[in-house]
Short mmCIF file of C-alpha atoms in Angstrom, two decimals:
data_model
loop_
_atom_site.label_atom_id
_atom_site.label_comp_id
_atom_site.label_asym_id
_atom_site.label_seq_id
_atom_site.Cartn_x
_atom_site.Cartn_y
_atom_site.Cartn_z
CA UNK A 1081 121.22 90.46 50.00
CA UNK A 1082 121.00 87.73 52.81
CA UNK A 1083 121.41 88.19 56.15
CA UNK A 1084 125.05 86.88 57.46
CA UNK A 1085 126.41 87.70 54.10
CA UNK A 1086 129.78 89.57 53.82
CA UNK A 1087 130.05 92.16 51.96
CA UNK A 1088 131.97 95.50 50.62
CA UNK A 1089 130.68 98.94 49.99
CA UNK A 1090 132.16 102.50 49.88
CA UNK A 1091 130.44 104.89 52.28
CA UNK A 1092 129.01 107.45 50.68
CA UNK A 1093 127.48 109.86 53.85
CA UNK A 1094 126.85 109.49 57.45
CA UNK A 1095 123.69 110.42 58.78
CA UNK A 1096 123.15 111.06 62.46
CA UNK A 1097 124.11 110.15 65.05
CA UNK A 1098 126.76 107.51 63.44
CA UNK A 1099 125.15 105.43 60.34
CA UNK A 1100 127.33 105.54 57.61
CA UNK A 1101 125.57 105.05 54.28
CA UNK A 1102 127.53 101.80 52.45
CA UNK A 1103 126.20 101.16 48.76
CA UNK A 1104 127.91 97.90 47.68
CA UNK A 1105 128.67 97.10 43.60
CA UNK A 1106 125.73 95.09 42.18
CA UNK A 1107 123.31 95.77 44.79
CA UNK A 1108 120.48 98.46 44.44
CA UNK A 1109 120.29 98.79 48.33
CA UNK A 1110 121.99 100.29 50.67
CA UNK A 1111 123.39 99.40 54.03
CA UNK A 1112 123.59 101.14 57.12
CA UNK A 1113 126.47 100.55 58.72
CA UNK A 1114 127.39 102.35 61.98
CA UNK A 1115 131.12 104.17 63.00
CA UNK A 1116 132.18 104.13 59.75
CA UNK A 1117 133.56 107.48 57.86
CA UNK A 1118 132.73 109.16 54.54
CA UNK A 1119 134.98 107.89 51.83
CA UNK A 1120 135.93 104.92 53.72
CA UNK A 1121 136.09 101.39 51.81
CA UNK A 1122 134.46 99.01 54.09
CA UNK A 1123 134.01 95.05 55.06
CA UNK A 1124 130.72 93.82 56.58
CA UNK A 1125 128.32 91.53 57.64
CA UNK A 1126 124.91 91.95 57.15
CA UNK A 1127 123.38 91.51 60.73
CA UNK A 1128 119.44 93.12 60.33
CA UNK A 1129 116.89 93.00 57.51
CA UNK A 1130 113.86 95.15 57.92
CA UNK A 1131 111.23 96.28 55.87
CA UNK A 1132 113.75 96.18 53.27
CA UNK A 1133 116.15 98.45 54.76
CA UNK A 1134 119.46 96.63 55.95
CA UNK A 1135 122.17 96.59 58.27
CA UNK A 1136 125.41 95.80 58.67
CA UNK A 1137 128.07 95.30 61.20
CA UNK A 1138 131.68 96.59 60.24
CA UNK A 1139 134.71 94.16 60.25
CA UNK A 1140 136.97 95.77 58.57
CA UNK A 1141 138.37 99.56 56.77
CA UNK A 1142 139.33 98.14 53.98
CA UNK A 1143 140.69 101.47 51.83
CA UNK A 1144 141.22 104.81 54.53
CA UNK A 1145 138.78 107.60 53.81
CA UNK A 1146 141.05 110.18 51.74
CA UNK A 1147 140.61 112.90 54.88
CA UNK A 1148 140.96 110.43 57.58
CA UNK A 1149 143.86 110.89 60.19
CA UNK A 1150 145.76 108.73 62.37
CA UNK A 1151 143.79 108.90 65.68
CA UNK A 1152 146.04 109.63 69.22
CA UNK A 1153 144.32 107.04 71.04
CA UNK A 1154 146.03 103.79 71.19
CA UNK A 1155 142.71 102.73 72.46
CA UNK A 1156 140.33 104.36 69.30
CA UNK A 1157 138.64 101.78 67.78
CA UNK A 1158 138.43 98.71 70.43
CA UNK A 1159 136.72 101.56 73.41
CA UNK A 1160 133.27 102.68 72.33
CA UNK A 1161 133.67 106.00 74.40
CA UNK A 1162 134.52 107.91 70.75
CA UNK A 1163 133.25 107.63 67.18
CA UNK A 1164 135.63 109.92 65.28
CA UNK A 1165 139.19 110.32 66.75
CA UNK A 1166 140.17 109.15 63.42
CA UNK A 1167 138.89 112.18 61.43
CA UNK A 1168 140.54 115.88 61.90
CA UNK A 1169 138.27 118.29 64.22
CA UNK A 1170 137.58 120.52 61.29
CA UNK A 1171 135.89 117.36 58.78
CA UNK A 1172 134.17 116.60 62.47
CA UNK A 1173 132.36 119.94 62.43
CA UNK A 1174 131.54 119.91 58.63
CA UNK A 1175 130.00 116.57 59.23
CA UNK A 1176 128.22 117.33 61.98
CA UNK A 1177 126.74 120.60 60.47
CA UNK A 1178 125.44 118.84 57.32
CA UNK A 1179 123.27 116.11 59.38
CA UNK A 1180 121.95 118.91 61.71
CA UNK A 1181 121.30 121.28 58.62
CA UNK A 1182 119.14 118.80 56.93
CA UNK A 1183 117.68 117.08 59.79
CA UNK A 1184 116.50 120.67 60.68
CA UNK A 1185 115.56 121.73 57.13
CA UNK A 1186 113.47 118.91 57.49
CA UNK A 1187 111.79 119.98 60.82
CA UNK A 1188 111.43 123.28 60.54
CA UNK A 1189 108.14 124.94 58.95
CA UNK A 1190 109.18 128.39 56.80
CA UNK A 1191 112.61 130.61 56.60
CA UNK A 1192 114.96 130.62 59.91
CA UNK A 1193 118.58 131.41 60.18
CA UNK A 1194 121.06 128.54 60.35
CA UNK A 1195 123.91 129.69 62.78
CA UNK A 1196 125.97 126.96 62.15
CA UNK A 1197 128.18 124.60 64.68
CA UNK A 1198 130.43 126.60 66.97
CA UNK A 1199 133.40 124.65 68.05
CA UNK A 1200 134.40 123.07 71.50
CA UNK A 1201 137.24 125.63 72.69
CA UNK A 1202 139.18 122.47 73.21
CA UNK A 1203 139.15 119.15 71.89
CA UNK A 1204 141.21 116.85 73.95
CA UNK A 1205 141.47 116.44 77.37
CA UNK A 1206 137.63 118.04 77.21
CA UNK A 1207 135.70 115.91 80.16
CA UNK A 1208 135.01 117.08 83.69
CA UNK A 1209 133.50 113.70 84.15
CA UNK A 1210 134.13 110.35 83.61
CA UNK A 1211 132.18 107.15 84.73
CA UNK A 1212 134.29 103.67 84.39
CA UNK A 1213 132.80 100.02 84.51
CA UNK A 1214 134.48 97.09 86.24
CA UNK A 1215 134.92 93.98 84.05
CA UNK A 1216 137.08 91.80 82.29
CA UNK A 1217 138.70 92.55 78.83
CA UNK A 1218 137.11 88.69 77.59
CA UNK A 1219 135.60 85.99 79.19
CA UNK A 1220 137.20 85.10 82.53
CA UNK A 1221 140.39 87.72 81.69
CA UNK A 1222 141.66 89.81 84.32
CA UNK A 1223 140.26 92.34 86.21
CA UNK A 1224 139.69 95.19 84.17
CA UNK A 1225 138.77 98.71 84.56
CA UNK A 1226 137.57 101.28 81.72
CA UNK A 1227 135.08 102.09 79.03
CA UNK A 1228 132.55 99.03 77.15
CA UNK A 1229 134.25 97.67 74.08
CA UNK A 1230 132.87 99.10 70.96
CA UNK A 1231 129.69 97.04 70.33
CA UNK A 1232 129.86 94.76 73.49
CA UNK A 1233 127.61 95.29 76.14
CA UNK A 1234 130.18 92.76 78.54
CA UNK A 1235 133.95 93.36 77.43
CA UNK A 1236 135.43 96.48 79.25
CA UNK A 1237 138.92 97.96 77.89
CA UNK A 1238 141.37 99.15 80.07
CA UNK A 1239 141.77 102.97 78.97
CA UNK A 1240 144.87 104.15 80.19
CA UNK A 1241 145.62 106.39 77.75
CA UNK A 1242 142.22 107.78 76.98
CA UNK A 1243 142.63 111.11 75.16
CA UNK A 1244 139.33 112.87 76.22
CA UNK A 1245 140.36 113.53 79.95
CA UNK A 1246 143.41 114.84 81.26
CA UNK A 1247 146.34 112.94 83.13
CA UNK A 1248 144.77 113.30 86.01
CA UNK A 1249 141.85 110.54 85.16
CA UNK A 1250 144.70 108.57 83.87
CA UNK A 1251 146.80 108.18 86.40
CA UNK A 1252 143.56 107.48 88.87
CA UNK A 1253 142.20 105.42 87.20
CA UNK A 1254 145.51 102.85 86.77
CA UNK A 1255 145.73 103.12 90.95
CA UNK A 1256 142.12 102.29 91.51
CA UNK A 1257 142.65 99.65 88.85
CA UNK A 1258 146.32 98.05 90.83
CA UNK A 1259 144.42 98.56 94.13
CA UNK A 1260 141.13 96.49 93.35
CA UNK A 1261 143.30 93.97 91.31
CA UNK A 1262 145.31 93.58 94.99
CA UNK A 1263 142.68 92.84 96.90
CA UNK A 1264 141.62 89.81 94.61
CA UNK A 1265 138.17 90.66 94.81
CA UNK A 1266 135.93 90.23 91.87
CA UNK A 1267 134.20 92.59 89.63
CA UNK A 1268 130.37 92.68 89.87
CA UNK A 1269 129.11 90.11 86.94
CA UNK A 1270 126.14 92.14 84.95
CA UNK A 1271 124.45 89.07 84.21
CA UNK A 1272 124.97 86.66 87.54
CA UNK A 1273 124.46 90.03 89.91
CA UNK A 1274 127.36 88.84 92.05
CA UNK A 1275 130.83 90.08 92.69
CA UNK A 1276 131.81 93.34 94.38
CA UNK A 1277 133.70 96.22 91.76
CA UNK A 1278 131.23 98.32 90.18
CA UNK A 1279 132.50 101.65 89.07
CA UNK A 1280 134.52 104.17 89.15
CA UNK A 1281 133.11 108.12 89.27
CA UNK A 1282 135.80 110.74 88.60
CA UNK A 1283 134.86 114.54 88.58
CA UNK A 1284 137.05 117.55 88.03
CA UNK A 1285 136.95 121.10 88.11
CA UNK A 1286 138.75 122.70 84.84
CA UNK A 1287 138.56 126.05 86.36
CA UNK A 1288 139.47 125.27 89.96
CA UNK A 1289 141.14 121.85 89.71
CA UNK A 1290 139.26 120.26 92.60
CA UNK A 1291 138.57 116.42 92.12
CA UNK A 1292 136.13 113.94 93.27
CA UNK A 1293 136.83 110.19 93.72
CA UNK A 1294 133.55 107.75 93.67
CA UNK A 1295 134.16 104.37 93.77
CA UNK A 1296 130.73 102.26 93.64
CA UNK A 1297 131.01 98.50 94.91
CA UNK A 1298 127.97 95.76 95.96
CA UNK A 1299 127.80 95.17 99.71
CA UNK A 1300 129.06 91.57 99.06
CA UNK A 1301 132.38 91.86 100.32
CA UNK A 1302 134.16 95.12 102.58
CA UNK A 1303 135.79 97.70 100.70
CA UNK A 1304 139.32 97.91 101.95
CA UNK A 1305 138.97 102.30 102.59
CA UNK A 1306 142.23 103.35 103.83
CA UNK A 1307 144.33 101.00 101.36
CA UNK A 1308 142.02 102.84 98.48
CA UNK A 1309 142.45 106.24 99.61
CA UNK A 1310 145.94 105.98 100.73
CA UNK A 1311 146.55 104.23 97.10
CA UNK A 1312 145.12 107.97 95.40
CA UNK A 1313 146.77 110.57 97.81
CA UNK A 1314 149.82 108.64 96.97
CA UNK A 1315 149.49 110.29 93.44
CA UNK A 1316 151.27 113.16 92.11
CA UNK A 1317 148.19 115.16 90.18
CA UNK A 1318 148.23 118.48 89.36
CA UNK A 1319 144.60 119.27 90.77
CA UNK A 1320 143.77 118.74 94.45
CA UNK A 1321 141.43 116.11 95.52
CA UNK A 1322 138.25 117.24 97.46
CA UNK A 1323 136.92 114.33 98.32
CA UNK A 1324 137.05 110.64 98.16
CA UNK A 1325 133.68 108.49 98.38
CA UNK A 1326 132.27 104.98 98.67
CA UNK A 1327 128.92 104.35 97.42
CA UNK A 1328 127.12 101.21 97.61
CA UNK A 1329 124.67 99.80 94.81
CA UNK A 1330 123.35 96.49 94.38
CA UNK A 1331 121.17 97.04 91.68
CA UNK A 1332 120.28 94.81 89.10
CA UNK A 1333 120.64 97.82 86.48
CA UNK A 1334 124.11 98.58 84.92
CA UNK A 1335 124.02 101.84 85.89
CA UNK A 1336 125.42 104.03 88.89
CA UNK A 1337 122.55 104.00 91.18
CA UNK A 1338 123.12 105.79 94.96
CA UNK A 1339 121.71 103.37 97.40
CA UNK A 1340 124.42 105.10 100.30
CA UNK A 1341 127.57 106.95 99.71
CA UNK A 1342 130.26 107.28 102.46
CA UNK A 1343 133.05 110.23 102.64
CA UNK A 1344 136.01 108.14 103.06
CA UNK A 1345 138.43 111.33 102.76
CA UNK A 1346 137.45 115.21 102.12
CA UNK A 1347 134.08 116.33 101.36
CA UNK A 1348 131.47 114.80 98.76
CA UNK A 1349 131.02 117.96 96.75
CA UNK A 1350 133.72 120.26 94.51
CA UNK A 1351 133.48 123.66 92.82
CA UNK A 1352 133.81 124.41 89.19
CA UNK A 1353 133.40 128.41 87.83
CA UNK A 1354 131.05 129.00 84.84
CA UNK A 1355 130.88 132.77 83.33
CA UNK A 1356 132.35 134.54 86.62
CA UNK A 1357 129.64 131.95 88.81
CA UNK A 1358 130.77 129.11 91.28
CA UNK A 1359 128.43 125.82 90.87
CA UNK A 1360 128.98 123.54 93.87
CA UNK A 1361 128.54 119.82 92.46
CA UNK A 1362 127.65 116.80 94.52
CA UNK A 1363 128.74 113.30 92.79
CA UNK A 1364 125.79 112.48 91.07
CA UNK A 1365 124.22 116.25 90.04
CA UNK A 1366 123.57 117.04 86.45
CA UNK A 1367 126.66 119.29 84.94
CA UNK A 1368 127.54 119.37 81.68
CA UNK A 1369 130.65 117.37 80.98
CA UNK A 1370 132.76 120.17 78.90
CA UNK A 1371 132.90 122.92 81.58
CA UNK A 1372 134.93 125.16 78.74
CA UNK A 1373 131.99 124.08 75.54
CA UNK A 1374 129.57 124.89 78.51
CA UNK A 1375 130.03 128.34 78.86
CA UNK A 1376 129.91 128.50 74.87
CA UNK A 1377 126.30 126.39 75.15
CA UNK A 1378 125.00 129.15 77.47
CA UNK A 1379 126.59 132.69 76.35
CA UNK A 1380 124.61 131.16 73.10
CA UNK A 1381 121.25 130.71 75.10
CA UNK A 1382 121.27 133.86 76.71
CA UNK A 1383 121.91 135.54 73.60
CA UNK A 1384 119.13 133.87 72.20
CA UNK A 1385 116.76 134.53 75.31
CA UNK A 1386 117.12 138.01 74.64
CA UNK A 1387 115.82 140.96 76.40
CA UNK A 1388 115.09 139.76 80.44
CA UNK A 1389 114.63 143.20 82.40
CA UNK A 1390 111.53 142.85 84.27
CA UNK A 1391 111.01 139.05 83.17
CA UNK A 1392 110.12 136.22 84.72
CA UNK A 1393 111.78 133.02 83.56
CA UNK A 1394 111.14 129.40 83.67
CA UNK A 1395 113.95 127.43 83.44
CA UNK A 1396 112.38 123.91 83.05
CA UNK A 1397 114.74 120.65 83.61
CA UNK A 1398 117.30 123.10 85.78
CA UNK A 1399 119.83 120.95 86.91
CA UNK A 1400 122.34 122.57 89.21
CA UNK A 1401 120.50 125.92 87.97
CA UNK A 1402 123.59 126.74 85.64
CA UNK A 1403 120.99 128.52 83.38
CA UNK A 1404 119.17 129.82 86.03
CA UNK A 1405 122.08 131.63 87.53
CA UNK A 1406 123.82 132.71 84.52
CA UNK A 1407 120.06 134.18 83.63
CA UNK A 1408 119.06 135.55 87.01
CA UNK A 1409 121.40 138.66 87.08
CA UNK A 1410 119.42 140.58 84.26
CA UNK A 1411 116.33 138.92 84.97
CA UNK A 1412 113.07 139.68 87.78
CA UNK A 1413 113.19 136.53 88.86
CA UNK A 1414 114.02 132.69 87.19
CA UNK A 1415 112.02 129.70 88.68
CA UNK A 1416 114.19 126.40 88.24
CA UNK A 1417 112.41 123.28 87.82
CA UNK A 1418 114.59 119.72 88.26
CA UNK A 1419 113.09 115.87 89.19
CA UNK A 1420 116.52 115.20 90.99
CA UNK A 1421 116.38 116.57 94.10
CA UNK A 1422 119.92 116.45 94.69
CA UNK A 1423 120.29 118.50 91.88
CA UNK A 1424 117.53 120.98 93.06
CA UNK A 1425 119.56 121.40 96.61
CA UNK A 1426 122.88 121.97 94.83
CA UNK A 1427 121.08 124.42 92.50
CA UNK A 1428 119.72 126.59 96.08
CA UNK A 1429 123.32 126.08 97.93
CA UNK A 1430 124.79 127.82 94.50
CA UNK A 1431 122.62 130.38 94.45
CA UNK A 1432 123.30 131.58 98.13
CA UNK A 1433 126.89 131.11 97.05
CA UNK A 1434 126.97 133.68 93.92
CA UNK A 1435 124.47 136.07 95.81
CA UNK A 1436 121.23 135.57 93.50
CA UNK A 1437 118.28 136.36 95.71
CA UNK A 1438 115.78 135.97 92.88
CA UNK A 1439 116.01 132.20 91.66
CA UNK A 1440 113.79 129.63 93.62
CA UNK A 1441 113.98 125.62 92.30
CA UNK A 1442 111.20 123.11 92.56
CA UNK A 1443 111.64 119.67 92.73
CA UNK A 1444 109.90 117.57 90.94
CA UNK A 1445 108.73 116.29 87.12
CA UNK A 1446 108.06 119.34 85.37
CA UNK A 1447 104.99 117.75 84.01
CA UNK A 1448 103.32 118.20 87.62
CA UNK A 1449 105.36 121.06 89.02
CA UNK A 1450 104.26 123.17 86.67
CA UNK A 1451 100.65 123.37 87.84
CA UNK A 1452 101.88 124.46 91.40
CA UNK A 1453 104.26 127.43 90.48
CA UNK A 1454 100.91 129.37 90.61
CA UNK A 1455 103.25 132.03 88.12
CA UNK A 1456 102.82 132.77 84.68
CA UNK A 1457 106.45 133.13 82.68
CA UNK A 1458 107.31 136.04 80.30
CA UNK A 1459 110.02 133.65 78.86
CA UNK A 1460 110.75 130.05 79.31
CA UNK A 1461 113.82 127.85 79.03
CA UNK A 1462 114.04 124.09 78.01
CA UNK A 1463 117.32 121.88 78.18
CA UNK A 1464 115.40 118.76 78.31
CA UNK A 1465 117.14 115.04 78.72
CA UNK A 1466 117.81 113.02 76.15
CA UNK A 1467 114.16 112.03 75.06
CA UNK A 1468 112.91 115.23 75.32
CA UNK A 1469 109.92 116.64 76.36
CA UNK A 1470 107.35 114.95 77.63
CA UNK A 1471 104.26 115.50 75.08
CA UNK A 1472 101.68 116.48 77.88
CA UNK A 1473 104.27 118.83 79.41
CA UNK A 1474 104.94 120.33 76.29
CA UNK A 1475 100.97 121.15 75.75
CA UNK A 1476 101.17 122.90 79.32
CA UNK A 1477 104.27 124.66 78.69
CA UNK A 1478 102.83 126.12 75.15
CA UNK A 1479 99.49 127.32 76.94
CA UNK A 1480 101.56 129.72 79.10
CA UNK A 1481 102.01 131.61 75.31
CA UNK A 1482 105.18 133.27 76.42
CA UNK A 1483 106.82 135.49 73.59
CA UNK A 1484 110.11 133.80 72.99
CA UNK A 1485 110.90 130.09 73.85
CA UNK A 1486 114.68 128.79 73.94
CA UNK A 1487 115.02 124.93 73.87
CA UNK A 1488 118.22 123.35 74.11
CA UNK A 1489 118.83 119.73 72.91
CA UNK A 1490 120.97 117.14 73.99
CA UNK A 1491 119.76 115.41 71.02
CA UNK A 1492 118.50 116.93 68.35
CA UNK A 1493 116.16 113.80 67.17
CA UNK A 1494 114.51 115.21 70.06
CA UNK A 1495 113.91 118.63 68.78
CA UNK A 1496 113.08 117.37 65.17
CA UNK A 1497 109.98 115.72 67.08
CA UNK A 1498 109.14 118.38 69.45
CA UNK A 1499 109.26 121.24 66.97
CA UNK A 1500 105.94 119.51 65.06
CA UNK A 1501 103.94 120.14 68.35
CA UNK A 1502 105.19 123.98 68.78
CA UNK A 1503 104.66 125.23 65.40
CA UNK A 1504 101.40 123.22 65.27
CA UNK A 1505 100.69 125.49 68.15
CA UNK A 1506 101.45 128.71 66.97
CA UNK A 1507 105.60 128.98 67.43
CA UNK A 1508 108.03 129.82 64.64
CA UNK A 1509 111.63 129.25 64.71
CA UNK A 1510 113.79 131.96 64.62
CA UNK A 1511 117.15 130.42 64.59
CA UNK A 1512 119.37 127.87 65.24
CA UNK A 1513 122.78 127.04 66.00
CA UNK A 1514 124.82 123.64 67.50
CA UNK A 1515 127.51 124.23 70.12
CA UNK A 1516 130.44 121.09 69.72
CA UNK A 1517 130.20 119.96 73.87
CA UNK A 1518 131.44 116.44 72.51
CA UNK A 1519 134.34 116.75 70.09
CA UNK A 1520 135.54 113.04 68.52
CA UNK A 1521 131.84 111.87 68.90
CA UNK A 1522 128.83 111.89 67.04
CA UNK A 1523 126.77 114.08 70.37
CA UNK A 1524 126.13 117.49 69.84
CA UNK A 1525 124.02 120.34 71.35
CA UNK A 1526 121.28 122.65 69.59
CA UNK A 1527 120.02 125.46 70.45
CA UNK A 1528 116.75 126.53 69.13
CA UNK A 1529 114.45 129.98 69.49
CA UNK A 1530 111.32 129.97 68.95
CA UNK A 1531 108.98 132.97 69.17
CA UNK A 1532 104.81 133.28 68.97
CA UNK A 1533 103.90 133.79 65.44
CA UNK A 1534 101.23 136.15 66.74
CA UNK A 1535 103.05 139.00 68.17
#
């Protein structure tokens, strides 16, 4: 097996996140070979040889997968925004339950119960969020405005007709697009940082149907503001629009960084309801993205958390202090700890809004922060990013020896790793249990409890 060769293989499993398992006739390895499905028949091109392990990069399905489905996106496939639109929601969850269950297995010292995945109450039209990139479709194309091509880190497709948000997104997102294309000004070029069209933010509220617009240009050129906003309350949308903002960011990074946002119409904030509680969110707070798989995610925490009455909780990477708040009623008293301080003064404006007297948030890396809390928790909460936790915050966080310990994981790679450190340390895990947040992709959420061996 050569690098650049072409080859065929049936997949025979996917582990996670998305690396389907191709073995090819005549060849005693295997290839790894990424948003490809189980059964499939695949074409591909070896692109990465490592320590004898290989990789390939799919061209073409050549034989369907015997349980795969026609997806509803026109745009599945070309937009790298979903992995498995092409697979019916129920072969979704038994996938995703297999590579958690073994990944876990793996992790996990001793007996614990397995809880399985509970499903996303919906699975289209899911997101309360979306964040769209400025580009062209190819080199020098027209303007463009949408998710990154599968695989390209340049080529944006125009999504349209994206299935994981509501009409809504859609029909903002083609204005925005006919309004920037009018003004002939150019998208921002990743790689020659000039140009003006960065992104395009779009929140909304399931519950209360309140929107907010972001768009995020360079300073290069002026952003024409009333032709934009009278562009999107020309729009018939069945939600109301709270707000309407400008932010500028010239960056190098790719990414939407605040360097000054404007209120061009509205407010910059919006409310969205999570188990009877109203969370004010500013554009660029922390919420999760499936408002409705949300409230599954935390019923499940605080059913793992257990008893509270007369407890003091740590909830550690807080956010807008969802977990706080849905916590805090049957609690003493819940200490929030978040490094975005935006987030932190959302988190304290929500509070005052459902009437919770006993939460307080810190700002700062919870590394540091924890040091100055001068408390001592009876129970602590983790929902970590994406990396997880840091290793030396972890140590502090195990010396406080509460009882039970609930960690939540964006990505459960994450928890494989950090589960060797708190079971070295004298914590067993109860149980487990994934909650779908992100149906027709390969993201998923775990929840984990984990108790002191010793009591």
């Amino acid at each position: 097996m050569k690098k650049g060769q072409i080859l065929e293989g049936k997949i025979e499993k996917v582990n996670f996140p998305n690396k389907g398992i191709a073995v090819v006739d005549g060849e005693e390895k295997t290839v790894v070979v990424k948003n490809a499905v189980e059964g499939q028949k695949v074409s591909f091109a070896v692109n990465k040889m490592r320590k004898g392990k290989a990789e390939g990069r799919l061209l073409e399905v050549v034989e369907k997968s015997p349980v795969e489905i026609e997806s509803p996106c026109p745009h599945f496939g070309m937009c790298g925004g979903c992995t498995y639109q092409n697979l019916p929601y129920e072969e979704q969850l038994k996938m995703k339950e297999r590579q958690i269950k073994e990944m876990m297995d793996e992790a996990v010292n001793g007996d614990y119960i397995w809880e399985g995945v509970k499903p996303s109450p919906v699975q289209m039209a899911y997101r309360n969020k979306m964040e769209f990139s400025f580009g062209d479709e190819y080199k020098d194309g027209p303007l463009a405005l949408g998710m990154h091509k599968r695989g390209s880190f340049h080529d944006i497709v125009n999504v349209s007709e994206c299935q994981i948000v509501d009409a809504d997104y859609r029909k903002i997102l083609t204005a925005v697009l006919t309004f920037a294309q009018n003004t002939g000004l150019p998208y921002y070029h990743r790689m020659r940082h000039t140009g003006f069209y960065r992104h395009l933010l779009v929140r909304k509220a399931v519950k209360t149907g309140e929107i907010l617009i972001d768009i995020v240009t360079s300073t290069e050129y002026e952003l024409d503001k009333k032709g934009l906003v009278d562009a999107i309350l020309a729009l018939e949308l069945e939600g109301t629009i709270a707000g309407i903002l400008h932010t500028k960011n010239d960056s190098l990074a790719d990414v939407v960084k605040d360097e000054g946002t404007e209120v061009l119409y509205g407010q910059d904030y919006f409310y969205e309801e999570l188990l009877g509680l109203k969370f004010k969110i500013t554009p660029f707070s922390f919420f999760q993205t499936n408002s409705l798989g949300a409230e599954v995610l935390y019923e499940t925490a605080r059913n793992y958390i257990g008893e509270t009455k007369d407890k003091v909780i740590f909830d550690l990477y807080s956010g807008t202090g969802t977990i706080a708040q849905i916590l805090a009623p049957v609690a003493k008293k819940v200490v929030g700890v978040e490094i975005i301080e935006e987030a932190v003064e959302a988190a304290k404006e929500n509070a005052k809004l459902n009437g919770l007297d006993n939460c307080t948030f810190w700002a700062g890396d919870v590394l540091k922060v924890i040091d100055e809390l001068h408390e001592v928790p009876d129970l602590i909460m983790l929902d970590p990013p994406r990396d997880g936790v840091n290793p030396k915050a972890l140590e502090k966080i195990i010396d406080f020896g509460v009882d039970r310990l609930v960690y939540i994981a964006c990505k459960p790679t994450s928890l494989a790793r950090d589960l060797e450190m708190l079971q070295g340390r004298g914590y067993k895990v109860e149980k487990i249990a994934c909650v779908d947040l992100f149906p027709n992709t390969y993201h998923i959420e775990t929840v984990c409890l984990m108790s002191r061996k010793d009591i």
